[in-house]
Amino acid sequence: MSQIKKVYVHDTKPVTAGAVITVTIPSFSTIDDILLKFTNSGAAATMANIKAAVGKVALSINGDQVINCNLSQLYDVFGFLGNRIQEQALTNTVSLNLGRLMMSTNNNKDFFAWGCSNITTIQVQVYCNATVTGVTDVQFVTERRDFDSALGSYIKVINYPQNMSTTGYSTVDTLPRDANDAYLAVLADNGSGVISSGECTRNGSNIIDEVAPEIMAYVSQSRGYKQLTGYFNYLFADGSARGALPMNGVTDLRFKTQFSTAPTGGTYNLLAVSIKNIPAEMLAAIG
């Protein structure tokens, strides 16, 4: 059956200093993506001005947080996609369903569209910084198909800030371990410090031995993803239905990040890209 991709413009809001812009997106058909387009008096706003003007972006579906991170981190996730996307250039339009593009095939990407038959509320919030220059408006756009389905599986991008004010190891065992979910990647930024190694264990067994960032940079690039400056890539995805770290039966998940130079300000971030309600086809493929 034909599923024509349609693009709808829903709303345009002014971007002003200190504002929290809240928009409810209409729920109908199947949504492949929600796009935020930033402009400056009708012209395209620059990436630098957008990052300076906007802090956090949040997307919730039926009350569940799907996106909760800084807008600049969404730009970073886009860069991390590497050759999963045709063009690396990104200017004034940002996707809120970037995670699905970590998949290699359109069939796998389609697992992670938002079927609206059981969605009651889709809400986007854009948090403007105290100073706004060169950005006047944000437009809210969706890409959809006339296809009725339930919400099912979707990909979340959530930031988990961490405290670390010294050199040495930061061990985090508090990321969610929901039985129906799986991680595609957890990106540790260096907080303007220096990360010298990373390690990941699940139920006491090593998933990633303690290795230098250069090793994970090679692993990322060999799987078609791009190494991001300033990040250590805890990568589990490979673009296929097999590439994920399922949480079924997991009671202990630990990320051990070593800093040879402490993060500036005593904080860094773990930016998690995860699947909510992992599809049965993927779970069977992972085994």
Short mmCIF file of N, CA, C and O in Angstrom, two decimals, residues 192-274:
data_model
loop_
_atom_site.label_atom_id
_atom_site.label_comp_id
_atom_site.label_asym_id
_atom_site.label_seq_id
_atom_site.Cartn_x
_atom_site.Cartn_y
_atom_site.Cartn_z
N SER A 192 34.64 19.50 29.06
CA SER A 192 35.83 20.36 28.86
C SER A 192 37.04 19.86 29.64
O SER A 192 38.02 20.59 29.81
N GLY A 193 36.98 18.60 30.12
CA GLY A 193 38.15 17.94 30.66
C GLY A 193 38.74 17.01 29.62
O GLY A 193 38.60 17.25 28.42
N VAL A 194 39.37 15.92 30.07
CA VAL A 194 39.95 14.93 29.14
C VAL A 194 39.56 13.54 29.62
O VAL A 194 39.84 13.18 30.78
N ILE A 195 38.92 12.76 28.75
CA ILE A 195 38.60 11.36 29.03
C ILE A 195 39.72 10.48 28.48
O ILE A 195 40.06 10.57 27.30
N SER A 196 40.29 9.64 29.34
CA SER A 196 41.38 8.78 28.91
C SER A 196 40.95 7.34 28.64
O SER A 196 41.64 6.60 27.95
N SER A 197 39.80 6.91 29.20
CA SER A 197 39.31 5.56 28.93
C SER A 197 37.85 5.44 29.32
O SER A 197 37.30 6.30 30.04
N GLY A 198 37.23 4.35 28.86
CA GLY A 198 35.85 4.05 29.24
C GLY A 198 35.65 2.55 29.30
O GLY A 198 36.34 1.79 28.63
N GLU A 199 34.69 2.13 30.14
CA GLU A 199 34.39 0.71 30.32
C GLU A 199 32.90 0.58 30.61
O GLU A 199 32.32 1.42 31.29
N CYS A 200 32.28 -0.49 30.10
CA CYS A 200 30.86 -0.74 30.36
C CYS A 200 30.67 -2.20 30.75
O CYS A 200 31.16 -3.11 30.07
N THR A 201 29.95 -2.42 31.86
CA THR A 201 29.64 -3.78 32.30
C THR A 201 28.13 -3.95 32.45
O THR A 201 27.42 -3.01 32.79
N ARG A 202 27.65 -5.16 32.18
CA ARG A 202 26.25 -5.52 32.35
C ARG A 202 26.19 -6.79 33.18
O ARG A 202 26.79 -7.81 32.81
N ASN A 203 25.51 -6.72 34.32
CA ASN A 203 25.44 -7.85 35.26
C ASN A 203 26.81 -8.42 35.58
O ASN A 203 27.01 -9.64 35.66
N GLY A 204 27.79 -7.53 35.72
CA GLY A 204 29.13 -7.92 36.11
C GLY A 204 30.03 -8.38 34.98
O GLY A 204 31.23 -8.61 35.20
N SER A 205 29.49 -8.53 33.77
CA SER A 205 30.29 -8.96 32.62
C SER A 205 30.60 -7.76 31.73
O SER A 205 29.72 -6.91 31.50
N ASN A 206 31.82 -7.73 31.21
CA ASN A 206 32.22 -6.60 30.38
C ASN A 206 31.56 -6.65 29.01
O ASN A 206 31.61 -7.67 28.32
N ILE A 207 30.92 -5.54 28.65
CA ILE A 207 30.43 -5.33 27.29
C ILE A 207 31.50 -4.57 26.50
O ILE A 207 31.77 -4.88 25.34
N ILE A 208 32.09 -3.58 27.14
CA ILE A 208 33.23 -2.85 26.58
C ILE A 208 34.33 -2.86 27.64
O ILE A 208 34.15 -2.33 28.74
N ASP A 209 35.45 -3.53 27.35
CA ASP A 209 36.60 -3.49 28.26
C ASP A 209 37.09 -2.05 28.40
O ASP A 209 36.76 -1.19 27.58
N GLU A 210 37.90 -1.80 29.42
CA GLU A 210 38.46 -0.46 29.55
C GLU A 210 39.39 -0.19 28.38
O GLU A 210 40.42 -0.84 28.21
N VAL A 211 38.98 0.75 27.54
CA VAL A 211 39.73 1.08 26.32
C VAL A 211 39.86 2.59 26.18
O VAL A 211 39.09 3.35 26.78
N ALA A 212 40.82 3.00 25.38
CA ALA A 212 41.04 4.42 25.12
C ALA A 212 40.00 4.94 24.14
O ALA A 212 39.40 4.17 23.37
N PRO A 213 39.76 6.26 24.13
CA PRO A 213 38.80 6.83 23.17
C PRO A 213 39.12 6.51 21.72
O PRO A 213 38.21 6.36 20.91
N GLU A 214 40.41 6.34 21.42
CA GLU A 214 40.79 6.05 20.02
C GLU A 214 40.23 4.71 19.56
O GLU A 214 39.90 4.53 18.38
N ILE A 215 40.14 3.74 20.48
CA ILE A 215 39.58 2.44 20.12
C ILE A 215 38.11 2.57 19.76
O ILE A 215 37.64 2.07 18.73
N MET A 216 37.35 3.27 20.62
CA MET A 216 35.93 3.43 20.33
C MET A 216 35.69 4.35 19.14
O MET A 216 34.68 4.22 18.45
N ALA A 217 36.62 5.26 18.88
CA ALA A 217 36.52 6.08 17.67
C ALA A 217 36.62 5.19 16.43
O ALA A 217 35.85 5.34 15.47
N TYR A 218 37.58 4.24 16.45
CA TYR A 218 37.70 3.32 15.32
C TYR A 218 36.47 2.44 15.20
O TYR A 218 35.94 2.24 14.11
N VAL A 219 36.01 1.88 16.34
CA VAL A 219 34.82 1.02 16.32
C VAL A 219 33.64 1.78 15.74
O VAL A 219 32.89 1.26 14.90
N SER A 220 33.46 3.03 16.17
CA SER A 220 32.34 3.84 15.67
C SER A 220 32.44 4.02 14.17
O SER A 220 31.46 3.81 13.43
N GLN A 221 33.61 4.42 13.70
CA GLN A 221 33.76 4.69 12.27
C GLN A 221 33.65 3.43 11.44
O GLN A 221 33.11 3.45 10.33
N SER A 222 34.12 2.29 11.98
CA SER A 222 34.01 1.04 11.22
C SER A 222 32.56 0.59 11.08
O SER A 222 32.22 -0.15 10.16
N ARG A 223 31.69 1.06 12.00
CA ARG A 223 30.27 0.73 11.91
C ARG A 223 29.47 1.80 11.18
O ARG A 223 28.24 1.72 11.09
N GLY A 224 30.15 2.84 10.69
CA GLY A 224 29.48 3.86 9.90
C GLY A 224 29.07 5.09 10.66
O GLY A 224 28.37 5.96 10.13
N TYR A 225 29.50 5.20 11.94
CA TYR A 225 29.19 6.38 12.73
C TYR A 225 30.44 7.26 12.84
O TYR A 225 31.56 6.80 12.61
N LYS A 226 30.24 8.50 13.22
CA LYS A 226 31.34 9.45 13.26
C LYS A 226 31.77 9.72 14.68
O LYS A 226 30.94 9.91 15.57
N GLN A 227 33.08 9.72 14.92
CA GLN A 227 33.59 10.09 16.23
C GLN A 227 33.36 11.58 16.46
O GLN A 227 33.66 12.41 15.61
N LEU A 228 32.80 11.92 17.61
CA LEU A 228 32.54 13.31 17.95
C LEU A 228 33.66 13.85 18.81
O LEU A 228 34.09 13.21 19.77
N THR A 229 34.14 15.04 18.48
CA THR A 229 35.15 15.69 19.29
C THR A 229 34.60 15.96 20.68
O THR A 229 33.49 16.47 20.84
N GLY A 230 35.36 15.57 21.71
CA GLY A 230 34.95 15.83 23.08
C GLY A 230 34.08 14.77 23.70
O GLY A 230 33.61 14.94 24.83
N TYR A 231 33.84 13.64 22.99
CA TYR A 231 33.00 12.57 23.53
C TYR A 231 33.75 11.24 23.57
O TYR A 231 34.63 10.98 22.73
N PHE A 232 33.38 10.39 24.52
CA PHE A 232 33.73 8.97 24.48
C PHE A 232 32.46 8.23 24.06
O PHE A 232 31.41 8.39 24.69
N ASN A 233 32.56 7.41 23.02
CA ASN A 233 31.39 6.73 22.46
C ASN A 233 31.23 5.34 23.08
O ASN A 233 31.99 4.42 22.76
N TYR A 234 30.25 5.16 23.96
CA TYR A 234 29.83 3.83 24.36
C TYR A 234 28.80 3.39 23.32
O TYR A 234 27.61 3.69 23.41
N LEU A 235 29.26 2.69 22.30
CA LEU A 235 28.42 2.38 21.14
C LEU A 235 28.03 0.90 21.14
O LEU A 235 28.88 0.03 21.26
N PHE A 236 26.74 0.64 21.00
CA PHE A 236 26.23 -0.73 20.91
C PHE A 236 25.58 -0.99 19.54
O PHE A 236 25.44 -2.13 19.13
N ALA A 237 25.15 0.05 18.86
CA ALA A 237 24.47 -0.07 17.57
C ALA A 237 25.46 -0.38 16.45
O ALA A 237 26.63 0.01 16.52
N ASP A 238 24.98 -1.06 15.43
CA ASP A 238 25.76 -1.24 14.20
C ASP A 238 24.91 -0.95 12.97
O ASP A 238 25.33 -1.21 11.85
N GLY A 239 23.71 -0.41 13.17
CA GLY A 239 22.83 -0.08 12.06
C GLY A 239 21.86 -1.17 11.69
O GLY A 239 20.92 -0.94 10.93
N SER A 240 22.06 -2.38 12.23
CA SER A 240 21.20 -3.51 11.89
C SER A 240 20.19 -3.76 13.01
O SER A 240 20.22 -3.12 14.06
N ALA A 241 19.33 -4.76 12.80
CA ALA A 241 18.37 -5.14 13.82
C ALA A 241 19.05 -5.80 15.00
O ALA A 241 18.46 -5.94 16.08
N ARG A 242 20.30 -6.23 14.84
CA ARG A 242 21.02 -6.89 15.93
C ARG A 242 21.71 -5.90 16.86
O ARG A 242 22.10 -6.25 17.97
N GLY A 243 21.90 -4.68 16.40
CA GLY A 243 22.77 -3.74 17.09
C GLY A 243 22.08 -2.96 18.19
O GLY A 243 21.62 -1.83 17.97
N ALA A 244 22.00 -3.55 19.38
CA ALA A 244 21.43 -2.86 20.53
C ALA A 244 21.84 -3.65 21.77
O ALA A 244 22.19 -4.84 21.69
N LEU A 245 21.77 -3.00 22.93
CA LEU A 245 22.07 -3.64 24.21
C LEU A 245 20.77 -3.76 25.00
O LEU A 245 20.35 -2.81 25.66
N PRO A 246 20.09 -4.93 24.95
CA PRO A 246 18.79 -5.06 25.62
C PRO A 246 18.95 -5.08 27.13
O PRO A 246 19.95 -5.56 27.67
N MET A 247 17.92 -4.59 27.83
CA MET A 247 17.93 -4.51 29.28
C MET A 247 17.11 -5.62 29.93
O MET A 247 17.01 -5.66 31.16
N ASN A 248 16.55 -6.53 29.15
CA ASN A 248 15.79 -7.63 29.72
C ASN A 248 16.70 -8.48 30.62
O ASN A 248 17.73 -8.99 30.18
N GLY A 249 16.34 -8.61 31.88
CA GLY A 249 17.12 -9.41 32.81
C GLY A 249 18.34 -8.69 33.39
O GLY A 249 19.11 -9.30 34.13
N VAL A 250 18.51 -7.42 33.08
CA VAL A 250 19.68 -6.68 33.56
C VAL A 250 19.37 -6.05 34.92
O VAL A 250 18.42 -5.29 35.06
N THR A 251 20.17 -6.39 35.90
CA THR A 251 20.02 -5.82 37.24
C THR A 251 21.12 -4.81 37.56
O THR A 251 20.99 -4.04 38.51
N ASP A 252 22.21 -4.84 36.79
CA ASP A 252 23.32 -3.92 37.05
C ASP A 252 23.95 -3.51 35.71
O ASP A 252 24.39 -4.37 34.93
N LEU A 253 23.94 -2.21 35.43
CA LEU A 253 24.54 -1.65 34.22
C LEU A 253 25.44 -0.51 34.66
O LEU A 253 24.97 0.44 35.29
N ARG A 254 26.75 -0.59 34.32
CA ARG A 254 27.71 0.40 34.81
C ARG A 254 28.55 0.97 33.67
O ARG A 254 29.02 0.23 32.80
N PHE A 255 28.72 2.28 33.73
CA PHE A 255 29.61 2.99 32.82
C PHE A 255 30.72 3.60 33.67
O PHE A 255 30.46 4.37 34.61
N LYS A 256 31.97 3.24 33.36
CA LYS A 256 33.13 3.67 34.15
C LYS A 256 34.03 4.51 33.25
O LYS A 256 34.72 3.99 32.38
N THR A 257 33.95 5.82 33.43
CA THR A 257 34.65 6.79 32.57
C THR A 257 35.81 7.39 33.34
O THR A 257 35.61 7.95 34.42
N GLN A 258 37.01 7.28 32.78
CA GLN A 258 38.20 7.79 33.46
C GLN A 258 38.58 9.16 32.89
O GLN A 258 38.72 9.33 31.67
N PHE A 259 38.78 10.12 33.79
CA PHE A 259 39.20 11.47 33.42
C PHE A 259 40.65 11.68 33.84
O PHE A 259 40.99 11.54 35.01
N SER A 260 41.50 12.02 32.86
CA SER A 260 42.87 12.41 33.18
C SER A 260 42.95 13.90 33.48
O SER A 260 43.90 14.36 34.12
N THR A 261 41.97 14.67 32.99
CA THR A 261 41.79 16.07 33.38
C THR A 261 40.34 16.22 33.81
O THR A 261 39.43 15.82 33.08
N ALA A 262 40.11 16.78 34.98
CA ALA A 262 38.76 16.88 35.53
C ALA A 262 37.88 17.78 34.68
O ALA A 262 38.35 18.76 34.09
N PRO A 263 36.58 17.47 34.61
CA PRO A 263 35.65 18.35 33.88
C PRO A 263 35.61 19.74 34.50
O PRO A 263 35.65 19.89 35.73
N THR A 264 35.54 20.75 33.65
CA THR A 264 35.42 22.12 34.13
C THR A 264 34.06 22.31 34.79
O THR A 264 33.04 21.91 34.25
N GLY A 265 34.04 22.89 35.98
CA GLY A 265 32.78 23.11 36.67
C GLY A 265 32.26 21.90 37.40
O GLY A 265 31.19 21.94 38.01
N GLY A 266 33.00 20.78 37.34
CA GLY A 266 32.63 19.61 38.12
C GLY A 266 31.48 18.80 37.58
O GLY A 266 30.89 18.00 38.32
N THR A 267 31.13 18.95 36.30
CA THR A 267 30.04 18.18 35.72
C THR A 267 30.38 17.72 34.30
O THR A 267 31.20 18.35 33.61
N TYR A 268 29.77 16.61 33.89
CA TYR A 268 29.80 16.17 32.50
C TYR A 268 28.47 15.51 32.21
O TYR A 268 27.59 15.44 33.09
N ASN A 269 28.26 15.01 31.00
CA ASN A 269 26.96 14.47 30.60
C ASN A 269 27.08 13.08 30.00
O ASN A 269 28.06 12.77 29.30
N LEU A 270 26.09 12.24 30.29
CA LEU A 270 25.89 10.98 29.58
C LEU A 270 24.62 11.14 28.74
O LEU A 270 23.52 11.23 29.28
N LEU A 271 24.81 11.20 27.43
CA LEU A 271 23.70 11.39 26.50
C LEU A 271 23.30 10.01 25.97
O LEU A 271 24.04 9.41 25.19
N ALA A 272 22.13 9.52 26.41
CA ALA A 272 21.72 8.15 26.10
C ALA A 272 20.74 8.12 24.94
O ALA A 272 19.74 8.84 24.95
N VAL A 273 21.02 7.27 23.96
CA VAL A 273 20.11 7.01 22.84
C VAL A 273 19.60 5.59 23.03
O VAL A 273 20.37 4.62 22.95
N SER A 274 18.30 5.45 23.31
CA SER A 274 17.77 4.13 23.66
C SER A 274 16.45 3.86 22.97
O SER A 274 15.73 4.78 22.57
#
